[in-house]
Amino acid sequence: MATVNSRRRAAENKAERRGHGIARALLCAACALTMATAAPAQTNPDEDRQPVMPARLPDPLLFANGTRVATPAQWPRRRKELLQLFTAQMYGRMPGPPAQMRFRVYDLDRHALGGKATREQVSVLFLGQEDGPRIDLLVYVPNSMPNQAKRPPVILGLNFWGNETINPDPGIRISDRWVESGPSSYLDLSCVKNHRATEACRGIDATRWPVEKILDAGYALATAYRGDVDPDRRDGYAESIRSAWPELAQVGDNFSTIAAWSWAMSRALDYLEQDRLVDGRHVVAFGWSRLGKAAIWAGATDPRFAAVISNESGAGGAKVFHDVHGETVELLNTRFPYWFCRNFRQYNGRDAEMSFDQNEVLALIAPRPLYIASAIQDENADPQGEFLGALAASRVYRFLGSPGLPANVWPGVNQPLLGPVSYHVRSGVHSVTDFDWEQYLRFCDAYVKGAARPR
Ligand code: GCU
């Protein structure tokens, strides 16, 4: 039930969003004067829409046979049922950790980043072969730790364009894999020549990866390039690690690209668990956008992840499909038919009727800490739908004895809700900003650092 306070806050938020809208309308009026013949300015008509919980949102606390999960002791059984359901219908099957997998450290520099960090680079050789499928994992470990703590917790996330893009550090090995090029609304990729990274690509995405800030807060950062795992193209199967398991290809619940990214995050965690420089018992799965979708599924399938941070993961991530706004199941399956398994296509056009939804995937992470973040102009990701995902999953957190999300109304822009389930909607567009990271580090300080191992 919304309290008087929460209603007042909702009204204030609305006023604030209106103010925001008026400022933009004035700005757009100004552009219109100078760009009389240009296309109409983009507005965000959805900004004032308050999230409304869909009446028929599937309830993770009901078993498939309709009986209620009565006690926390029954949750693992329901959890297993949900994992099987989402594997079969959406993400597809994954292989187990390969017995032949080995790690080869090819760089260890204790004076990286002007002495601030130790930089490790390691190839995770999935099948044990140098020329077989692998990821190159880049790990920065802070050289000095606040409060004399010994080993730092780790924030682990895949990156979009190559390890060398996250920092200008000349010691980072430049990716030798296929990289997208051409116009991107996210980044100037003119450094990429013939789909290969060049020296000029160093640090081009550094604003989204504030390495020093993360290290100063006492966290290690580990990352690998998404293209090491899967090139993220319709015709990318042969270059994807998925092709190492052909038996998982010709089935309706085929090993999908999102699942492959999640799986690779688990393999990176296998390495971090035995890395003596970091606290492998406190590894947070982080991801932005499509890689946020992967971070959520990694946290759902692998209970060793201590927490999950989803930055604007949208459809197929934190957003509930039953809130039919922004990207739909059909759009996802049309633009990126390889992201999810083939069985998922039968739900095209049926977002509001599906018998499962993403609040249940988020619930699979419970009671481990979870941060869902949105950006107000990121309509494609449906910020309201992402909030509803967090709010609905929070019921399972409370059922398991965690306070979950500390409010039940959509907060104002740039007013984070910090709790075991955290949420914010920030101003601006689809990206990862300093504001986002400041909240994630506060969240990790509060709920990850020093917390008992989740299992
Ligand atoms: C597209 C896609 C989203 C995805 C995003 C991204 O916009 O529609 O689902 O999250 O790309 O990964 O950047």
PDB file of N, CA and C in Angstrom, residues 102-176:
ATOM      1  N   ARG A 102      42.025 -24.510 -18.606  1.00  0.00           N
ATOM      2  CA  ARG A 102      43.167 -24.071 -17.793  1.00  0.00           C
ATOM      3  C   ARG A 102      43.382 -22.582 -17.978  1.00  0.00           C
ATOM      4  N   PHE A 103      44.193 -22.033 -17.094  1.00  0.00           N
ATOM      5  CA  PHE A 103      44.425 -20.586 -17.106  1.00  0.00           C
ATOM      6  C   PHE A 103      45.892 -20.333 -17.406  1.00  0.00           C
ATOM      7  N   ARG A 104      46.153 -19.353 -18.259  1.00  0.00           N
ATOM      8  CA  ARG A 104      47.548 -19.014 -18.523  1.00  0.00           C
ATOM      9  C   ARG A 104      47.743 -17.511 -18.307  1.00  0.00           C
ATOM     10  N   VAL A 105      48.468 -17.201 -17.223  1.00  0.00           N
ATOM     11  CA  VAL A 105      48.734 -15.789 -16.913  1.00  0.00           C
ATOM     12  C   VAL A 105      49.827 -15.302 -17.852  1.00  0.00           C
ATOM     13  N   TYR A 106      49.571 -14.254 -18.621  1.00  0.00           N
ATOM     14  CA  TYR A 106      50.602 -13.766 -19.541  1.00  0.00           C
ATOM     15  C   TYR A 106      51.104 -12.389 -19.188  1.00  0.00           C
ATOM     16  N   ASP A 107      50.589 -11.831 -18.103  1.00  0.00           N
ATOM     17  CA  ASP A 107      51.075 -10.506 -17.700  1.00  0.00           C
ATOM     18  C   ASP A 107      50.810 -10.324 -16.218  1.00  0.00           C
ATOM     19  N   LEU A 108      51.815  -9.845 -15.500  1.00  0.00           N
ATOM     20  CA  LEU A 108      51.624  -9.466 -14.101  1.00  0.00           C
ATOM     21  C   LEU A 108      52.514  -8.260 -13.853  1.00  0.00           C
ATOM     22  N   ASP A 109      51.897  -7.107 -13.670  1.00  0.00           N
ATOM     23  CA  ASP A 109      52.662  -5.871 -13.465  1.00  0.00           C
ATOM     24  C   ASP A 109      52.205  -5.239 -12.155  1.00  0.00           C
ATOM     25  N   ARG A 110      53.110  -5.206 -11.194  1.00  0.00           N
ATOM     26  CA  ARG A 110      52.725  -4.715  -9.867  1.00  0.00           C
ATOM     27  C   ARG A 110      52.747  -3.194  -9.784  1.00  0.00           C
ATOM     28  N   HIS A 111      53.155  -2.546 -10.868  1.00  0.00           N
ATOM     29  CA  HIS A 111      53.240  -1.068 -10.860  1.00  0.00           C
ATOM     30  C   HIS A 111      52.404  -0.461 -11.983  1.00  0.00           C
ATOM     31  N   ALA A 112      51.257  -1.004 -12.194  1.00  0.00           N
ATOM     32  CA  ALA A 112      50.402  -0.488 -13.269  1.00  0.00           C
ATOM     33  C   ALA A 112      49.710   0.792 -12.811  1.00  0.00           C
ATOM     34  N   LEU A 113      49.241   1.554 -13.760  1.00  0.00           N
ATOM     35  CA  LEU A 113      48.496   2.792 -13.494  1.00  0.00           C
ATOM     36  C   LEU A 113      49.244   3.683 -12.501  1.00  0.00           C
ATOM     37  N   GLY A 114      50.508   3.910 -12.790  1.00  0.00           N
ATOM     38  CA  GLY A 114      51.320   4.785 -11.948  1.00  0.00           C
ATOM     39  C   GLY A 114      51.537   4.232 -10.550  1.00  0.00           C
ATOM     40  N   GLY A 115      51.480   2.924 -10.398  1.00  0.00           N
ATOM     41  CA  GLY A 115      51.735   2.298  -9.094  1.00  0.00           C
ATOM     42  C   GLY A 115      50.476   2.043  -8.286  1.00  0.00           C
ATOM     43  N   LYS A 116      49.357   2.509  -8.788  1.00  0.00           N
ATOM     44  CA  LYS A 116      48.090   2.347  -8.055  1.00  0.00           C
ATOM     45  C   LYS A 116      47.608   0.901  -8.021  1.00  0.00           C
ATOM     46  N   ALA A 117      47.970   0.156  -9.071  1.00  0.00           N
ATOM     47  CA  ALA A 117      47.347  -1.168  -9.212  1.00  0.00           C
ATOM     48  C   ALA A 117      48.340  -2.241  -9.628  1.00  0.00           C
ATOM     49  N   THR A 118      47.944  -3.464  -9.349  1.00  0.00           N
ATOM     50  CA  THR A 118      48.600  -4.616  -9.968  1.00  0.00           C
ATOM     51  C   THR A 118      47.700  -5.036 -11.118  1.00  0.00           C
ATOM     52  N   ARG A 119      48.307  -5.180 -12.301  1.00  0.00           N
ATOM     53  CA  ARG A 119      47.528  -5.598 -13.478  1.00  0.00           C
ATOM     54  C   ARG A 119      47.901  -7.031 -13.824  1.00  0.00           C
ATOM     55  N   GLU A 120      46.861  -7.848 -13.909  1.00  0.00           N
ATOM     56  CA  GLU A 120      47.046  -9.239 -14.311  1.00  0.00           C
ATOM     57  C   GLU A 120      46.300  -9.441 -15.607  1.00  0.00           C
ATOM     58  N   GLN A 121      46.885 -10.183 -16.522  1.00  0.00           N
ATOM     59  CA  GLN A 121      46.116 -10.576 -17.710  1.00  0.00           C
ATOM     60  C   GLN A 121      46.274 -12.078 -17.866  1.00  0.00           C
ATOM     61  N   VAL A 122      45.162 -12.731 -18.063  1.00  0.00           N
ATOM     62  CA  VAL A 122      45.179 -14.193 -18.077  1.00  0.00           C
ATOM     63  C   VAL A 122      44.248 -14.716 -19.162  1.00  0.00           C
ATOM     64  N   SER A 123      44.729 -15.698 -19.887  1.00  0.00           N
ATOM     65  CA  SER A 123      43.849 -16.353 -20.856  1.00  0.00           C
ATOM     66  C   SER A 123      43.138 -17.497 -20.153  1.00  0.00           C
ATOM     67  N   VAL A 124      41.828 -17.486 -20.257  1.00  0.00           N
ATOM     68  CA  VAL A 124      41.045 -18.620 -19.777  1.00  0.00           C
ATOM     69  C   VAL A 124      40.852 -19.508 -21.005  1.00  0.00           C
ATOM     70  N   LEU A 125      41.605 -20.601 -21.039  1.00  0.00           N
ATOM     71  CA  LEU A 125      41.586 -21.497 -22.206  1.00  0.00           C
ATOM     72  C   LEU A 125      40.510 -22.545 -21.936  1.00  0.00           C
ATOM     73  N   PHE A 126      39.342 -22.314 -22.534  1.00  0.00           N
ATOM     74  CA  PHE A 126      38.178 -23.125 -22.157  1.00  0.00           C
ATOM     75  C   PHE A 126      38.393 -24.607 -22.387  1.00  0.00           C
ATOM     76  N   LEU A 127      39.069 -24.952 -23.498  1.00  0.00           N
ATOM     77  CA  LEU A 127      39.274 -26.375 -23.783  1.00  0.00           C
ATOM     78  C   LEU A 127      40.729 -26.771 -23.587  1.00  0.00           C
ATOM     79  N   GLY A 128      41.474 -25.906 -22.913  1.00  0.00           N
ATOM     80  CA  GLY A 128      42.868 -26.215 -22.594  1.00  0.00           C
ATOM     81  C   GLY A 128      43.834 -25.916 -23.724  1.00  0.00           C
ATOM     82  N   GLN A 129      43.317 -25.567 -24.910  1.00  0.00           N
ATOM     83  CA  GLN A 129      44.210 -25.364 -26.069  1.00  0.00           C
ATOM     84  C   GLN A 129      44.457 -23.881 -26.291  1.00  0.00           C
ATOM     85  N   GLU A 130      45.733 -23.578 -26.613  1.00  0.00           N
ATOM     86  CA  GLU A 130      46.123 -22.191 -26.879  1.00  0.00           C
ATOM     87  C   GLU A 130      45.334 -21.602 -28.041  1.00  0.00           C
ATOM     88  N   ASP A 131      45.089 -22.448 -29.063  1.00  0.00           N
ATOM     89  CA  ASP A 131      44.401 -21.916 -30.240  1.00  0.00           C
ATOM     90  C   ASP A 131      42.906 -22.245 -30.223  1.00  0.00           C
ATOM     91  N   GLY A 132      42.400 -22.668 -29.085  1.00  0.00           N
ATOM     92  CA  GLY A 132      40.969 -22.970 -28.959  1.00  0.00           C
ATOM     93  C   GLY A 132      40.218 -21.776 -28.389  1.00  0.00           C
ATOM     94  N   PRO A 133      38.955 -21.957 -28.064  1.00  0.00           N
ATOM     95  CA  PRO A 133      38.173 -20.847 -27.531  1.00  0.00           C
ATOM     96  C   PRO A 133      38.723 -20.346 -26.193  1.00  0.00           C
ATOM     97  N   ARG A 134      38.767 -19.033 -26.049  1.00  0.00           N
ATOM     98  CA  ARG A 134      39.340 -18.468 -24.823  1.00  0.00           C
ATOM     99  C   ARG A 134      38.803 -17.062 -24.593  1.00  0.00           C
ATOM    100  N   ILE A 135      38.909 -16.604 -23.366  1.00  0.00           N
ATOM    101  CA  ILE A 135      38.774 -15.168 -23.111  1.00  0.00           C
ATOM    102  C   ILE A 135      40.079 -14.683 -22.507  1.00  0.00           C
ATOM    103  N   ASP A 136      40.395 -13.428 -22.793  1.00  0.00           N
ATOM    104  CA  ASP A 136      41.527 -12.776 -22.138  1.00  0.00           C
ATOM    105  C   ASP A 136      40.952 -11.893 -21.037  1.00  0.00           C
ATOM    106  N   LEU A 137      41.253 -12.285 -19.813  1.00  0.00           N
ATOM    107  CA  LEU A 137      40.700 -11.574 -18.665  1.00  0.00           C
ATOM    108  C   LEU A 137      41.720 -10.549 -18.176  1.00  0.00           C
ATOM    109  N   LEU A 138      41.261  -9.311 -18.053  1.00  0.00           N
ATOM    110  CA  LEU A 138      42.105  -8.223 -17.529  1.00  0.00           C
ATOM    111  C   LEU A 138      41.652  -7.954 -16.104  1.00  0.00           C
ATOM    112  N   VAL A 139      42.604  -7.980 -15.164  1.00  0.00           N
ATOM    113  CA  VAL A 139      42.240  -7.766 -13.757  1.00  0.00           C
ATOM    114  C   VAL A 139      43.110  -6.655 -13.185  1.00  0.00           C
ATOM    115  N   TYR A 140      42.493  -5.635 -12.630  1.00  0.00           N
ATOM    116  CA  TYR A 140      43.230  -4.600 -11.896  1.00  0.00           C
ATOM    117  C   TYR A 140      42.950  -4.789 -10.416  1.00  0.00           C
ATOM    118  N   VAL A 141      44.014  -4.848  -9.635  1.00  0.00           N
ATOM    119  CA  VAL A 141      43.868  -5.053  -8.194  1.00  0.00           C
ATOM    120  C   VAL A 141      44.479  -3.836  -7.491  1.00  0.00           C
ATOM    121  N   PRO A 142      43.766  -3.196  -6.564  1.00  0.00           N
ATOM    122  CA  PRO A 142      44.340  -2.019  -5.903  1.00  0.00           C
ATOM    123  C   PRO A 142      45.570  -2.405  -5.086  1.00  0.00           C
ATOM    124  N   ASN A 143      46.611  -1.581  -5.142  1.00  0.00           N
ATOM    125  CA  ASN A 143      47.820  -1.883  -4.368  1.00  0.00           C
ATOM    126  C   ASN A 143      47.689  -1.484  -2.911  1.00  0.00           C
ATOM    127  N   SER A 144      46.823  -0.521  -2.630  1.00  0.00           N
ATOM    128  CA  SER A 144      46.600  -0.244  -1.203  1.00  0.00           C
ATOM    129  C   SER A 144      45.111  -0.322  -0.937  1.00  0.00           C
ATOM    130  N   MET A 145      44.802  -0.899   0.206  1.00  0.00           N
ATOM    131  CA  MET A 145      43.411  -1.169   0.529  1.00  0.00           C
ATOM    132  C   MET A 145      42.972  -0.329   1.714  1.00  0.00           C
ATOM    133  N   PRO A 146      41.750   0.228   1.655  1.00  0.00           N
ATOM    134  CA  PRO A 146      41.247   0.955   2.816  1.00  0.00           C
ATOM    135  C   PRO A 146      41.103  -0.009   4.002  1.00  0.00           C
ATOM    136  N   ASN A 147      41.268   0.472   5.207  1.00  0.00           N
ATOM    137  CA  ASN A 147      41.066  -0.302   6.452  1.00  0.00           C
ATOM    138  C   ASN A 147      41.892  -1.579   6.533  1.00  0.00           C
ATOM    139  N   GLN A 148      43.072  -1.561   5.968  1.00  0.00           N
ATOM    140  CA  GLN A 148      43.976  -2.719   6.073  1.00  0.00           C
ATOM    141  C   GLN A 148      43.348  -4.024   5.596  1.00  0.00           C
ATOM    142  N   ALA A 149      42.280  -3.935   4.843  1.00  0.00           N
ATOM    143  CA  ALA A 149      41.667  -5.185   4.358  1.00  0.00           C
ATOM    144  C   ALA A 149      42.692  -5.887   3.470  1.00  0.00           C
ATOM    145  N   LYS A 150      42.617  -7.210   3.418  1.00  0.00           N
ATOM    146  CA  LYS A 150      43.655  -7.936   2.687  1.00  0.00           C
ATOM    147  C   LYS A 150      43.340  -8.059   1.204  1.00  0.00           C
ATOM    148  N   ARG A 151      42.368  -8.863   0.886  1.00  0.00           N
ATOM    149  CA  ARG A 151      42.099  -9.063  -0.540  1.00  0.00           C
ATOM    150  C   ARG A 151      40.811  -8.347  -0.932  1.00  0.00           C
ATOM    151  N   PRO A 152      40.830  -7.643  -2.019  1.00  0.00           N
ATOM    152  CA  PRO A 152      39.637  -6.874  -2.388  1.00  0.00           C
ATOM    153  C   PRO A 152      38.543  -7.725  -3.051  1.00  0.00           C
ATOM    154  N   PRO A 153      37.283  -7.379  -2.801  1.00  0.00           N
ATOM    155  CA  PRO A 153      36.207  -7.966  -3.604  1.00  0.00           C
ATOM    156  C   PRO A 153      36.390  -7.518  -5.056  1.00  0.00           C
ATOM    157  N   VAL A 154      35.723  -8.204  -5.957  1.00  0.00           N
ATOM    158  CA  VAL A 154      35.933  -7.937  -7.383  1.00  0.00           C
ATOM    159  C   VAL A 154      34.615  -7.547  -8.053  1.00  0.00           C
ATOM    160  N   ILE A 155      34.694  -6.557  -8.922  1.00  0.00           N
ATOM    161  CA  ILE A 155      33.569  -6.278  -9.819  1.00  0.00           C
ATOM    162  C   ILE A 155      33.962  -6.840 -11.179  1.00  0.00           C
ATOM    163  N   LEU A 156      33.160  -7.771 -11.665  1.00  0.00           N
ATOM    164  CA  LEU A 156      33.472  -8.472 -12.914  1.00  0.00           C
ATOM    165  C   LEU A 156      32.398  -8.162 -13.958  1.00  0.00           C
ATOM    166  N   GLY A 157      32.822  -7.655 -15.103  1.00  0.00           N
ATOM    167  CA  GLY A 157      31.841  -7.395 -16.163  1.00  0.00           C
ATOM    168  C   GLY A 157      32.486  -7.515 -17.523  1.00  0.00           C
ATOM    169  N   LEU A 158      31.727  -8.019 -18.485  1.00  0.00           N
ATOM    170  CA  LEU A 158      32.245  -8.045 -19.853  1.00  0.00           C
ATOM    171  C   LEU A 158      32.217  -6.627 -20.409  1.00  0.00           C
ATOM    172  N   ASN A 159      33.120  -6.345 -21.344  1.00  0.00           N
ATOM    173  CA  ASN A 159      33.106  -5.032 -21.986  1.00  0.00           C
ATOM    174  C   ASN A 159      32.681  -5.173 -23.447  1.00  0.00           C
ATOM    175  N   PHE A 160      32.238  -4.064 -24.029  1.00  0.00           N
ATOM    176  CA  PHE A 160      31.667  -4.081 -25.378  1.00  0.00           C
ATOM    177  C   PHE A 160      32.699  -4.168 -26.496  1.00  0.00           C
ATOM    178  N   TRP A 161      33.825  -3.452 -26.384  1.00  0.00           N
ATOM    179  CA  TRP A 161      34.665  -3.243 -27.573  1.00  0.00           C
ATOM    180  C   TRP A 161      36.115  -3.692 -27.430  1.00  0.00           C
ATOM    181  N   GLY A 162      36.459  -4.377 -26.340  1.00  0.00           N
ATOM    182  CA  GLY A 162      37.846  -4.845 -26.203  1.00  0.00           C
ATOM    183  C   GLY A 162      38.450  -4.310 -24.911  1.00  0.00           C
ATOM    184  N   ASN A 163      39.312  -5.131 -24.285  1.00  0.00           N
ATOM    185  CA  ASN A 163      39.911  -4.724 -23.007  1.00  0.00           C
ATOM    186  C   ASN A 163      40.661  -3.403 -23.126  1.00  0.00           C
ATOM    187  N   GLU A 164      41.317  -3.200 -24.291  1.00  0.00           N
ATOM    188  CA  GLU A 164      42.133  -1.992 -24.446  1.00  0.00           C
ATOM    189  C   GLU A 164      41.296  -0.717 -24.443  1.00  0.00           C
ATOM    190  N   THR A 165      39.980  -0.852 -24.636  1.00  0.00           N
ATOM    191  CA  THR A 165      39.156   0.359 -24.706  1.00  0.00           C
ATOM    192  C   THR A 165      38.811   0.910 -23.327  1.00  0.00           C
ATOM    193  N   ILE A 166      38.993   0.103 -22.275  1.00  0.00           N
ATOM    194  CA  ILE A 166      38.484   0.542 -20.960  1.00  0.00           C
ATOM    195  C   ILE A 166      39.440   1.487 -20.230  1.00  0.00           C
ATOM    196  N   ASN A 167      40.707   1.536 -20.703  1.00  0.00           N
ATOM    197  CA  ASN A 167      41.692   2.403 -20.053  1.00  0.00           C
ATOM    198  C   ASN A 167      42.849   2.632 -21.034  1.00  0.00           C
ATOM    199  N   PRO A 168      43.456   3.832 -21.020  1.00  0.00           N
ATOM    200  CA  PRO A 168      44.579   4.057 -21.957  1.00  0.00           C
ATOM    201  C   PRO A 168      45.855   3.302 -21.581  1.00  0.00           C
ATOM    202  N   ASP A 169      45.879   2.569 -20.500  1.00  0.00           N
ATOM    203  CA  ASP A 169      47.051   1.818 -20.042  1.00  0.00           C
ATOM    204  C   ASP A 169      47.738   1.083 -21.225  1.00  0.00           C
ATOM    205  N   PRO A 170      48.989   1.450 -21.553  1.00  0.00           N
ATOM    206  CA  PRO A 170      49.657   0.820 -22.712  1.00  0.00           C
ATOM    207  C   PRO A 170      49.970  -0.652 -22.496  1.00  0.00           C
ATOM    208  N   GLY A 171      49.823  -1.137 -21.250  1.00  0.00           N
ATOM    209  CA  GLY A 171      50.136  -2.546 -20.977  1.00  0.00           C
ATOM    210  C   GLY A 171      49.000  -3.497 -21.322  1.00  0.00           C
ATOM    211  N   ILE A 172      47.831  -2.982 -21.641  1.00  0.00           N
ATOM    212  CA  ILE A 172      46.708  -3.887 -21.945  1.00  0.00           C
ATOM    213  C   ILE A 172      46.907  -4.479 -23.338  1.00  0.00           C
ATOM    214  N   ARG A 173      46.776  -5.797 -23.423  1.00  0.00           N
ATOM    215  CA  ARG A 173      46.919  -6.445 -24.731  1.00  0.00           C
ATOM    216  C   ARG A 173      45.725  -6.057 -25.605  1.00  0.00           C
ATOM    217  N   ILE A 174      46.053  -5.664 -26.832  1.00  0.00           N
ATOM    218  CA  ILE A 174      44.986  -5.255 -27.755  1.00  0.00           C
ATOM    219  C   ILE A 174      44.299  -6.496 -28.315  1.00  0.00           C
ATOM    220  N   SER A 175      42.992  -6.473 -28.324  1.00  0.00           N
ATOM    221  CA  SER A 175      42.227  -7.628 -28.790  1.00  0.00           C
ATOM    222  C   SER A 175      42.547  -7.941 -30.255  1.00  0.00           C
ATOM    223  N   ASP A 176      42.650  -9.240 -30.563  1.00  0.00           N
ATOM    224  CA  ASP A 176      42.888  -9.632 -31.961  1.00  0.00           C
ATOM    225  C   ASP A 176      41.605 -10.185 -32.587  1.00  0.00           C
TER     226      ASP A 176
END
